[in-house]
mmCIF file of N, CA and C in Angstrom:
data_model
loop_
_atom_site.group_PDB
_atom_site.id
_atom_site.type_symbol
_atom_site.label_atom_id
_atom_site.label_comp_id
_atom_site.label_asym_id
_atom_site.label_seq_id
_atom_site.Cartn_x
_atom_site.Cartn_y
_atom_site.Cartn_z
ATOM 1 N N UNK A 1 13.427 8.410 11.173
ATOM 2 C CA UNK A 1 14.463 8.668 10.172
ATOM 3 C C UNK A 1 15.397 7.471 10.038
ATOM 4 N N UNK A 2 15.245 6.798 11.166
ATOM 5 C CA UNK A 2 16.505 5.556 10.915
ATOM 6 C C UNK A 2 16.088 4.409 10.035
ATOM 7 N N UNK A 3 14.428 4.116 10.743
ATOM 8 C CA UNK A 3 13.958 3.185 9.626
ATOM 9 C C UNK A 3 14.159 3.273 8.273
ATOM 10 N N UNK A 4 14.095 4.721 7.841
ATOM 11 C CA UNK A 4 14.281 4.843 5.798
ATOM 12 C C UNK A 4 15.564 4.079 5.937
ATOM 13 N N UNK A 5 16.783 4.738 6.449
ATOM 14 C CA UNK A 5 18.099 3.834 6.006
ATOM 15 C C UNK A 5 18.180 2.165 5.821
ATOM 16 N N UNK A 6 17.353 1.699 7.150
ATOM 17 C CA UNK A 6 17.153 0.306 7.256
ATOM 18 C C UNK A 6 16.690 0.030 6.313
ATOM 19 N N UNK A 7 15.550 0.395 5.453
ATOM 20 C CA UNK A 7 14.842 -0.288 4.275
ATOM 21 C C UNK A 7 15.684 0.432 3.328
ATOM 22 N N UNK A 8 16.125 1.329 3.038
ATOM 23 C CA UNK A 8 17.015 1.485 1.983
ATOM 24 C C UNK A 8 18.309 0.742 1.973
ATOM 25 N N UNK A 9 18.954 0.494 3.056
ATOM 26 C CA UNK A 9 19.736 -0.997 3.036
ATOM 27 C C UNK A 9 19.567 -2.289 2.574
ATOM 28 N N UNK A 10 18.443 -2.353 3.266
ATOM 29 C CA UNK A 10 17.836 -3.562 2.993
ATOM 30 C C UNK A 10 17.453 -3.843 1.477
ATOM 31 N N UNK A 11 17.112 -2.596 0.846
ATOM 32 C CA UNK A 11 16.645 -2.357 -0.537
ATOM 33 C C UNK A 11 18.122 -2.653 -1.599
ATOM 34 N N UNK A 12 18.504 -1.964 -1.089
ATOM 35 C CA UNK A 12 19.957 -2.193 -2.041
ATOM 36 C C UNK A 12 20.652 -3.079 -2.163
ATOM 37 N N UNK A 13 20.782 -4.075 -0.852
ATOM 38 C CA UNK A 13 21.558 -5.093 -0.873
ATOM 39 C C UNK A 13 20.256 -6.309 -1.191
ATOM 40 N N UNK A 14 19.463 -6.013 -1.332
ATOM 41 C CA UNK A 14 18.560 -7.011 -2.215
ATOM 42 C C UNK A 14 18.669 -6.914 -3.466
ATOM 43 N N UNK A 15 19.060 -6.026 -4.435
ATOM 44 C CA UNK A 15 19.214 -5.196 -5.096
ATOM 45 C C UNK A 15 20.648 -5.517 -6.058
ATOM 46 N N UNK A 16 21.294 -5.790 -4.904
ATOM 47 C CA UNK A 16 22.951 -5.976 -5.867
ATOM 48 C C UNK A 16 22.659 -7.541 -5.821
ATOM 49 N N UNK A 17 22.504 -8.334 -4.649
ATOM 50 C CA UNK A 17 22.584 -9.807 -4.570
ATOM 51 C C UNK A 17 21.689 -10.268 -5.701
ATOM 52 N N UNK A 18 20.990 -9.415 -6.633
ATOM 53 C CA UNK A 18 19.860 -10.305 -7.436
ATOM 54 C C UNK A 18 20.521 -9.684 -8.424
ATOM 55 N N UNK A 19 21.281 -8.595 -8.767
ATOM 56 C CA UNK A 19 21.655 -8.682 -10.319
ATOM 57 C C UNK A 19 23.283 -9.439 -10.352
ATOM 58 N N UNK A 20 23.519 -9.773 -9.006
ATOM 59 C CA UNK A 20 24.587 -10.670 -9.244
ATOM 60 C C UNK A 20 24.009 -11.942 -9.427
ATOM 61 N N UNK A 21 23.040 -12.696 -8.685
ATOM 62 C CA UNK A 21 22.424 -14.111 -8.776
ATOM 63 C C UNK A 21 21.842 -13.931 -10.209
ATOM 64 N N UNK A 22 21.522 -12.875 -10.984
ATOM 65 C CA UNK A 22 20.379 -12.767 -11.971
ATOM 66 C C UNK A 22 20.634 -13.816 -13.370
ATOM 67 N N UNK A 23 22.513 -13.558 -13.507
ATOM 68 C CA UNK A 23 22.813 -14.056 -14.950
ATOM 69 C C UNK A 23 23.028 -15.168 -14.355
ATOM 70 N N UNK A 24 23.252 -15.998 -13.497
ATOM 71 C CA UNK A 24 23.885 -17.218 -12.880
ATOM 72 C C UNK A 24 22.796 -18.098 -12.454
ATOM 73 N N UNK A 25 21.468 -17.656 -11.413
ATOM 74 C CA UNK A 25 20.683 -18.597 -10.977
ATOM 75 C C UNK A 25 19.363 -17.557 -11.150
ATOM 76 N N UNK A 26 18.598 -17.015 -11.918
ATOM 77 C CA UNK A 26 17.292 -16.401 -11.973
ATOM 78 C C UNK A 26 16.344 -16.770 -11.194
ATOM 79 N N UNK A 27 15.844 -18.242 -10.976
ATOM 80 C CA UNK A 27 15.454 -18.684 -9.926
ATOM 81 C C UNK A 27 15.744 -17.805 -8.545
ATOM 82 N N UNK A 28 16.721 -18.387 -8.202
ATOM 83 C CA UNK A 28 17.355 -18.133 -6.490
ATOM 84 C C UNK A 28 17.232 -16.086 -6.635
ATOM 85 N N UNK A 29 17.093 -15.586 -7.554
ATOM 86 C CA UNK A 29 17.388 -14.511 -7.993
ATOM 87 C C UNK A 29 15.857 -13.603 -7.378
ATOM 88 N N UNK A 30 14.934 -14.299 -7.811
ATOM 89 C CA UNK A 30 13.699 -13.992 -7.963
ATOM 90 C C UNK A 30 13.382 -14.203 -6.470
ATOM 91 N N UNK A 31 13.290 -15.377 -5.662
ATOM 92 C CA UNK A 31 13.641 -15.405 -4.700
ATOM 93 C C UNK A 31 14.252 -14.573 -3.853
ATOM 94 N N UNK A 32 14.981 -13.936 -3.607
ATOM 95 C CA UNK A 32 15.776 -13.284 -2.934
ATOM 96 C C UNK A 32 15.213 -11.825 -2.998
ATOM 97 N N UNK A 33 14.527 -11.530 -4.359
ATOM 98 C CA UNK A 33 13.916 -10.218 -4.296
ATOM 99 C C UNK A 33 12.769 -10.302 -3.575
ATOM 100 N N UNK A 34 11.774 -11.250 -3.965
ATOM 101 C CA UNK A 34 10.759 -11.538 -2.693
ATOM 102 C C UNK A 34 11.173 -11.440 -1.026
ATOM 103 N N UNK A 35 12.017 -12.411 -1.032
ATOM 104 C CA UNK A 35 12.350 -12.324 1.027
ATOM 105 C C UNK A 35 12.504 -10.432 0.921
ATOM 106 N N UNK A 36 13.599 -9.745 0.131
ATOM 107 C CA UNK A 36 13.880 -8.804 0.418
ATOM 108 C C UNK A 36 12.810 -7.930 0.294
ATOM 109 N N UNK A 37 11.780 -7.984 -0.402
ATOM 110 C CA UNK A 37 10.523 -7.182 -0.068
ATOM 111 C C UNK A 37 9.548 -7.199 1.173
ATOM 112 N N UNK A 38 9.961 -8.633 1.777
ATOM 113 C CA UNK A 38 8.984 -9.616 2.154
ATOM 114 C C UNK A 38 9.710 -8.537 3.716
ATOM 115 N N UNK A 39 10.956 -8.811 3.649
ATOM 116 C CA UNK A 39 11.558 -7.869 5.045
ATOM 117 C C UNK A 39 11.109 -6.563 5.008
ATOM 118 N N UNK A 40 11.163 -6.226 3.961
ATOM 119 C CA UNK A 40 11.027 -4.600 4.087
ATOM 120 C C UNK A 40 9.708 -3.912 4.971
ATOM 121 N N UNK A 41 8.664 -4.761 3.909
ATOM 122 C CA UNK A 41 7.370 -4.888 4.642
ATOM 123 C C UNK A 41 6.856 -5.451 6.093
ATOM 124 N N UNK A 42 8.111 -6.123 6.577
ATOM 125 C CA UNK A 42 8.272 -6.540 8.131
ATOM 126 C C UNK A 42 8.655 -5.346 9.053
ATOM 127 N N UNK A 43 9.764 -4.720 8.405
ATOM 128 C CA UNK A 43 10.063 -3.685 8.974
ATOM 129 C C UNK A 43 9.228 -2.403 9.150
ATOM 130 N N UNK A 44 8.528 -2.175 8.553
ATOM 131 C CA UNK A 44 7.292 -1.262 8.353
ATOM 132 C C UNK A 44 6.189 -1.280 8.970
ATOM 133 N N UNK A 45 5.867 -2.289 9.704
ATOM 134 C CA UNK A 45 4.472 -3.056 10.028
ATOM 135 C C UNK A 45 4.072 -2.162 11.215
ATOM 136 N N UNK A 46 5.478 -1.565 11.897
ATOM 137 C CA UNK A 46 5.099 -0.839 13.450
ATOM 138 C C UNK A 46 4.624 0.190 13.136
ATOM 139 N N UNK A 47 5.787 0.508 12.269
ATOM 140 C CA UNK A 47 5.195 2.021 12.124
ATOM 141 C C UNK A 47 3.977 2.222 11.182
ATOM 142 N N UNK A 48 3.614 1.184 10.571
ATOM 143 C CA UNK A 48 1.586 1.063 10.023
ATOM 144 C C UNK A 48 0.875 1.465 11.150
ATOM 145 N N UNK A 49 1.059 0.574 11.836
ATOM 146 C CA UNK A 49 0.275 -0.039 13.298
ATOM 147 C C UNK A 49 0.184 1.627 14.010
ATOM 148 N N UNK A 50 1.170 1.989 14.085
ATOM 149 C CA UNK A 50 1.099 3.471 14.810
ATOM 150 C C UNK A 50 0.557 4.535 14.188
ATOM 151 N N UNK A 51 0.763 4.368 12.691
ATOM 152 C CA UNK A 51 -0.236 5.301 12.451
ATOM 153 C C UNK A 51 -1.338 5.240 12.273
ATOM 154 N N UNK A 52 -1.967 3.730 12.032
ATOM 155 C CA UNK A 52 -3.131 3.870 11.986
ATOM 156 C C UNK A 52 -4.043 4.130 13.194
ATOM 157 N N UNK A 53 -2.827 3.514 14.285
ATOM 158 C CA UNK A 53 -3.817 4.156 15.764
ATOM 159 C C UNK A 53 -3.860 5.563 16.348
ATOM 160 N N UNK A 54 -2.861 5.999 15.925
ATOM 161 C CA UNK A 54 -3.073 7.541 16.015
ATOM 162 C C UNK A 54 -4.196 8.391 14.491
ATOM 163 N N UNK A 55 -4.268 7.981 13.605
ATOM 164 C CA UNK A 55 -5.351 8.295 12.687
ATOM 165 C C UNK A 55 -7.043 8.036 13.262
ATOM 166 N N UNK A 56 -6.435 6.809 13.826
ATOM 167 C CA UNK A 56 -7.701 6.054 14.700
ATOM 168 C C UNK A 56 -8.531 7.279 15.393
ATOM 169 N N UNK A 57 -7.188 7.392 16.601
ATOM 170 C CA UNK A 57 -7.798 8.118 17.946
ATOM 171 C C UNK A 57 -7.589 9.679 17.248
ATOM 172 N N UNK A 58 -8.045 10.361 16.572
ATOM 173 C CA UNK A 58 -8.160 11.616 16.200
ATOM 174 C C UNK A 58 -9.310 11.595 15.286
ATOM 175 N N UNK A 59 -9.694 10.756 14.618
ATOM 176 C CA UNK A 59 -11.265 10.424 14.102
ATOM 177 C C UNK A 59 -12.197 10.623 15.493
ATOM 178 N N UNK A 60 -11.336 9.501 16.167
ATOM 179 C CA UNK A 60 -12.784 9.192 17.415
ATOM 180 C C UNK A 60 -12.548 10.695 18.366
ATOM 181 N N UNK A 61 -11.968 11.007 18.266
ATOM 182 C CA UNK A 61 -11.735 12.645 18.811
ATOM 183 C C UNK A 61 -12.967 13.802 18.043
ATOM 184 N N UNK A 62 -13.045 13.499 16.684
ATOM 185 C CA UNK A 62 -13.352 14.211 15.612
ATOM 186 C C UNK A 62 -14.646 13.948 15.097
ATOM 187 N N UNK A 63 -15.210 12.721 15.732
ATOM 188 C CA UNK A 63 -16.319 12.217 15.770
ATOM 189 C C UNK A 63 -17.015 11.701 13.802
ATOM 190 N N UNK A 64 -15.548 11.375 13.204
ATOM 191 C CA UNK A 64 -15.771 11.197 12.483
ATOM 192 C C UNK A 64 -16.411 9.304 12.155
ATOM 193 N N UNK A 65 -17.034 9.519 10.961
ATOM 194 C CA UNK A 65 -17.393 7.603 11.107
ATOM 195 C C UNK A 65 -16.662 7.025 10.997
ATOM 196 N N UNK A 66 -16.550 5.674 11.795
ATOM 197 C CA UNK A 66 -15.770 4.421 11.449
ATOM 198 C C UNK A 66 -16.288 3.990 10.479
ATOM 199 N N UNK A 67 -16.774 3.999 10.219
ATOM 200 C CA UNK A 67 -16.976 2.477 8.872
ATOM 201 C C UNK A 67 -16.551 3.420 8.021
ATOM 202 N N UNK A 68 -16.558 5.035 8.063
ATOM 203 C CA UNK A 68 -15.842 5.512 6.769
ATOM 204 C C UNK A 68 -14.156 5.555 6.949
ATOM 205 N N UNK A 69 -13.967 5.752 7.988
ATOM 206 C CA UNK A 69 -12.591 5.654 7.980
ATOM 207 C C UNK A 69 -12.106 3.553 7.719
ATOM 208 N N UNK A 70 -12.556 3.169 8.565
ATOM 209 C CA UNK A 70 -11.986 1.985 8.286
ATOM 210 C C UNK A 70 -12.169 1.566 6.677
ATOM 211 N N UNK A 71 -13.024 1.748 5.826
ATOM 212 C CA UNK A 71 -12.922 1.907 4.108
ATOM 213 C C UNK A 71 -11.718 2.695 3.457
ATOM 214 N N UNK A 72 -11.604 3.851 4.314
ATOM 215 C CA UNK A 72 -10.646 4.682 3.714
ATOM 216 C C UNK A 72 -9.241 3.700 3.958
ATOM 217 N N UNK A 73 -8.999 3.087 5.226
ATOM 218 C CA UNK A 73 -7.785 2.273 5.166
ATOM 219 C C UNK A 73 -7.647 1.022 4.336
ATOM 220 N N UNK A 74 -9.115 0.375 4.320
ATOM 221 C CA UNK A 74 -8.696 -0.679 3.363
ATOM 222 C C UNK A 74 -8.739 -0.039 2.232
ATOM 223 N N UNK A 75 -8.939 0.903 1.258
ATOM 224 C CA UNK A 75 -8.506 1.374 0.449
ATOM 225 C C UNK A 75 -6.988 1.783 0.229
ATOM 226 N N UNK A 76 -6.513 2.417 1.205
ATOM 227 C CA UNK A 76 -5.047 2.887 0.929
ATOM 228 C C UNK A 76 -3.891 1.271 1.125
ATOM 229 N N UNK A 77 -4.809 0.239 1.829
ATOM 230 C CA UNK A 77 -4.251 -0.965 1.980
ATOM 231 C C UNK A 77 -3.905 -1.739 0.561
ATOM 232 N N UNK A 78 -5.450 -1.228 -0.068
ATOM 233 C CA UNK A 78 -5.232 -1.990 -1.797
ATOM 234 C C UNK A 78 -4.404 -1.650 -2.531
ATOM 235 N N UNK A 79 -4.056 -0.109 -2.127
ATOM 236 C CA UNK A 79 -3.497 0.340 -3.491
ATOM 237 C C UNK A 79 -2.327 -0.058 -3.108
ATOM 238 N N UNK A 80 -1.794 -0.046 -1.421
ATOM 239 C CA UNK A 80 -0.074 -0.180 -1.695
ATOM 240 C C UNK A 80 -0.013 -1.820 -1.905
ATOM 241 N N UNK A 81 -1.270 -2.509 -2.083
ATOM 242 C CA UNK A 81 -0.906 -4.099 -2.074
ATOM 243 C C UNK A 81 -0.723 -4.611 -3.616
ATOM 244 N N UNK A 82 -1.455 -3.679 -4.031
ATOM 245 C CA UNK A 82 -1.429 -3.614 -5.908
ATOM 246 C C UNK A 82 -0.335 -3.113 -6.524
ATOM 247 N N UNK A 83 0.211 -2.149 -5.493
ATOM 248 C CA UNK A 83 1.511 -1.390 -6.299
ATOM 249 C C UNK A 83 2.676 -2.444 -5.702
ATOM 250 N N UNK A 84 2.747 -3.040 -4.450
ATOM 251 C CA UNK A 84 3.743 -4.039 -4.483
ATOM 252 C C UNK A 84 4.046 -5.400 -5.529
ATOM 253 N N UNK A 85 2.422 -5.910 -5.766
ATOM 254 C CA UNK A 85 2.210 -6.659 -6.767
ATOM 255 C C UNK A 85 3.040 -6.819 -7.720
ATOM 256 N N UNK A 86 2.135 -5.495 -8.394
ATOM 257 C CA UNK A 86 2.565 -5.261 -9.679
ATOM 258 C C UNK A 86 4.375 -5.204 -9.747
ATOM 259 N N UNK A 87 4.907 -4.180 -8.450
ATOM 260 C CA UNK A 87 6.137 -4.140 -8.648
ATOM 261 C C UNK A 87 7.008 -5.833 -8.894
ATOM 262 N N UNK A 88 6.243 -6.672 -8.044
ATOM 263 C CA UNK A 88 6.939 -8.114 -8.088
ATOM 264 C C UNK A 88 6.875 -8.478 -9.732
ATOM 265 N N UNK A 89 5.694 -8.401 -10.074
ATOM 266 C CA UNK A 89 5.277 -9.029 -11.422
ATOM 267 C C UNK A 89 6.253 -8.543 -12.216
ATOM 268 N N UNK A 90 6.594 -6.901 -11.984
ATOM 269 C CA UNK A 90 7.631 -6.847 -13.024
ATOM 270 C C UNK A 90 9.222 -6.958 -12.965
ATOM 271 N N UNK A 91 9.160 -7.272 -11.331
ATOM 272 C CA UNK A 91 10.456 -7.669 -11.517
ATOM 273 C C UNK A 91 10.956 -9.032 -12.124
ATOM 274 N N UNK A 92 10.216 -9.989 -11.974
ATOM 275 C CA UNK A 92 9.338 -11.427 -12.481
ATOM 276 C C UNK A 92 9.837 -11.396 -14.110
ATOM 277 N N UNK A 93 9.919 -10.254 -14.807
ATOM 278 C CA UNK A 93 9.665 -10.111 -16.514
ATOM 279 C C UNK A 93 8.115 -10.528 -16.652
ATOM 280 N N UNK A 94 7.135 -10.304 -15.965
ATOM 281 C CA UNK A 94 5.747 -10.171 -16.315
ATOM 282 C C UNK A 94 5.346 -8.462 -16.319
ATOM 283 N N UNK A 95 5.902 -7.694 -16.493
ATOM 284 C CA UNK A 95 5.337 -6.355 -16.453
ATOM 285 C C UNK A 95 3.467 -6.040 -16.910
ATOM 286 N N UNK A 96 3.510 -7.036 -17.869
ATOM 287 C CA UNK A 96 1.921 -6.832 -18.549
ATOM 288 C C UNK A 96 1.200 -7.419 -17.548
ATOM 289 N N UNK A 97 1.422 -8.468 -16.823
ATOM 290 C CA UNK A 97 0.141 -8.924 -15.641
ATOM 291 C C UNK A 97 0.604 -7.667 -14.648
ATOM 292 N N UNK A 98 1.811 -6.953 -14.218
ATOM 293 C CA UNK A 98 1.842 -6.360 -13.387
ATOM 294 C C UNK A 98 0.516 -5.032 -13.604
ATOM 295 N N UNK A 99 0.391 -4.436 -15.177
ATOM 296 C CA UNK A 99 -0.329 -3.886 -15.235
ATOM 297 C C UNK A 99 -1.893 -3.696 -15.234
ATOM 298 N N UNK A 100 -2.165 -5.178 -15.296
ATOM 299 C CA UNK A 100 -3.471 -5.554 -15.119
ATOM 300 C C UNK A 100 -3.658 -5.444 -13.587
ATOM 301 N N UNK A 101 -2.459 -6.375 -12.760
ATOM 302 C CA UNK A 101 -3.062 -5.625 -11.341
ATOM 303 C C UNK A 101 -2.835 -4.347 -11.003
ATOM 304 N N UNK A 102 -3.219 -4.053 -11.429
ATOM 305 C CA UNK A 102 -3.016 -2.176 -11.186
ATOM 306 C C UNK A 102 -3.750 -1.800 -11.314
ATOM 307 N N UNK A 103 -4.530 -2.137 -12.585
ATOM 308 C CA UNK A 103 -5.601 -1.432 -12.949
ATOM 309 C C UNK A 103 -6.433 -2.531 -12.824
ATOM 310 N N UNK A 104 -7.439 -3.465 -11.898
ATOM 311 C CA UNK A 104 -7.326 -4.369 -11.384
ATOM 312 C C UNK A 104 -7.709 -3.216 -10.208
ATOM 313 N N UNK A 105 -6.805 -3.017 -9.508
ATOM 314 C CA UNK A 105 -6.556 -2.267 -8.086
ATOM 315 C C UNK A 105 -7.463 -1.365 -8.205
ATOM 316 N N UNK A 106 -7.126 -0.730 -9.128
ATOM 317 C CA UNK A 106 -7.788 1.056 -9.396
ATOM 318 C C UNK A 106 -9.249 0.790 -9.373
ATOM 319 N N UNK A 107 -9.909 0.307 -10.216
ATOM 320 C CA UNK A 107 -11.299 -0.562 -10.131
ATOM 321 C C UNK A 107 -11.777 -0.471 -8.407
ATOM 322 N N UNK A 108 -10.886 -1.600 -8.480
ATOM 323 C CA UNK A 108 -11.555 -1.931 -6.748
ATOM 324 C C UNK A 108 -11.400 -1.120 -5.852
ATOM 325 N N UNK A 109 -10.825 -0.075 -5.639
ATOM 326 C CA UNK A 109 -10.463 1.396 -5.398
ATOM 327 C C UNK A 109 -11.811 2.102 -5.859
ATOM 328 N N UNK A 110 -12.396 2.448 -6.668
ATOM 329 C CA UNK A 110 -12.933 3.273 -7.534
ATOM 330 C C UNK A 110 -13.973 2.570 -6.838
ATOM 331 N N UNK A 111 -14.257 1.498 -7.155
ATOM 332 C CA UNK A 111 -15.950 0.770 -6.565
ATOM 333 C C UNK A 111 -15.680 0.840 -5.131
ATOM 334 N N UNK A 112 -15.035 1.237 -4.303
ATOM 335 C CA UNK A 112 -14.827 0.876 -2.824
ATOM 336 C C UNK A 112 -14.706 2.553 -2.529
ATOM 337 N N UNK A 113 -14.887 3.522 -3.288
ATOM 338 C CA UNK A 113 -14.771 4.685 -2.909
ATOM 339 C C UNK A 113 -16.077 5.480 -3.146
ATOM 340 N N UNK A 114 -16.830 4.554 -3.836
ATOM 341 C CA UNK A 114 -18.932 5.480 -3.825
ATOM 342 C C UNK A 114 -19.410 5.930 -2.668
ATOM 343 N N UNK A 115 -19.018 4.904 -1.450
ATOM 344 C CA UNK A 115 -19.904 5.369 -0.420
ATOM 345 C C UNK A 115 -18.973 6.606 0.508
ATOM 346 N N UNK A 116 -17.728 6.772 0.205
ATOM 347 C CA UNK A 116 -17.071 7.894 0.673
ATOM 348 C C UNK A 116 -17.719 9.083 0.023
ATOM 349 N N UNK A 117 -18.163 8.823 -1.384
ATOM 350 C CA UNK A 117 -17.986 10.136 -2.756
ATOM 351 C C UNK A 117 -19.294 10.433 -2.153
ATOM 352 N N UNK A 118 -20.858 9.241 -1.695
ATOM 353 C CA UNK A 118 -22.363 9.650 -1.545
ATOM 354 C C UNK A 118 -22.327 10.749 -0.298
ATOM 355 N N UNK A 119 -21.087 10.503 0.993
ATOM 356 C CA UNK A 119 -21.145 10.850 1.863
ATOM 357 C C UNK A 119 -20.710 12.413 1.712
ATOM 358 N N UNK A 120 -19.817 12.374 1.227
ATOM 359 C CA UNK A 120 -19.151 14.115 0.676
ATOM 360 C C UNK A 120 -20.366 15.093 0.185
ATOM 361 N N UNK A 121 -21.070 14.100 -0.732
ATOM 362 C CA UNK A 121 -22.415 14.843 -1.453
ATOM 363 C C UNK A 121 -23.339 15.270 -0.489
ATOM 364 N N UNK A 122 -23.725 13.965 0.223
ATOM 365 C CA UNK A 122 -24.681 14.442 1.034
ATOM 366 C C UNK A 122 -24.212 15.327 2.155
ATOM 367 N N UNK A 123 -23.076 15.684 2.497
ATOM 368 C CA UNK A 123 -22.397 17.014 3.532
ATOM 369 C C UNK A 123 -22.582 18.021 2.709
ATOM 370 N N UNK A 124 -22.379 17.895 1.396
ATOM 371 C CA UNK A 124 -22.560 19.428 0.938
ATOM 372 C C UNK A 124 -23.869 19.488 0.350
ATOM 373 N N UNK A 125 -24.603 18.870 0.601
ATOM 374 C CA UNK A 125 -26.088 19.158 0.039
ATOM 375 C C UNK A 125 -26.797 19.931 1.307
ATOM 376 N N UNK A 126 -26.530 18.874 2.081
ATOM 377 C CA UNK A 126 -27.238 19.826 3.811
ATOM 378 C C UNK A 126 -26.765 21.190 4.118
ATOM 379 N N UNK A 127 -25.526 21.379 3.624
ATOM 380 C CA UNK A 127 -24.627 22.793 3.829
ATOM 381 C C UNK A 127 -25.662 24.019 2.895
ATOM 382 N N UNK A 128 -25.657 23.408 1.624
ATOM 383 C CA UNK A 128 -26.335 24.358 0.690
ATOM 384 C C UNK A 128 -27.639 24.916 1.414
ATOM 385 N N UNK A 129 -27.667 26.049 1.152
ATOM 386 C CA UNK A 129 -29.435 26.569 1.887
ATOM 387 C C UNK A 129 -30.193 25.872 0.774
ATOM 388 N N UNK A 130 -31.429 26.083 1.392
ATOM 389 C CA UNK A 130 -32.617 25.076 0.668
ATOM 390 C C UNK A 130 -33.323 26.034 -0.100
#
């Protein structure tokens, strides 16, 4: 619970310092929203790390596959790397490239999610009586 405040601090006062730098130095402006994302995502990194090892060790509990789970993370990796993207791009005044990586993302998402979708099929095909 303490971390949200920290990044919501961190969020806000990135936040005021860039619409004060914004009319004065846009440059240094743009800048400053980056580091401040750039922290946020520093601050976050443990608590990734922990959940993915506790997601980890309850698969291998569950005897579920790795190579499907480790897909499933680089998937949820793309999308929040596409949605940060994009968020930069539009803070940038590029909103239209922001939307291309997005959808961009979704794609590579979508093609990186067949062999999850073949695997679902083939569980419920064996389930079905013959």
């Amino acid at each position: 619970m303490e971390l949200i405040f920290k990044i919501i601090g961190v969020g806000l006062v990135t936040c005021i310092a860039v619409l004060i730098l914004k009319p004065v130095r846009a440059d240094f402006a743009m800048i400053i929203s980056l580091v401040g994302g750039v922290i946020i995502l520093v601050m976050i990194l443990s608590s990734i790390t922990s959940a993915i090892s506790l997601i980890t060790s309850i698969a291998n509990r569950t005897g579920v596959n790795s190579n499907l789970l480790a897909l499933v993370f680089k998937i949820i990796g793309i999308g929040y790397l596409t949605e940060f993207s994009a968020s930069l791009c539009a803070d940038a005044g590029s909103s239209g490239l922001g939307d291309k990586i997005l959808l961009g993302g979704k794609i590579v998402i979508l093609i990186m999610a067949i062999p999850i979708v073949t695997n679902i099929i083939n569980i419920v095909l064996e389930l079905l009586p013959t």
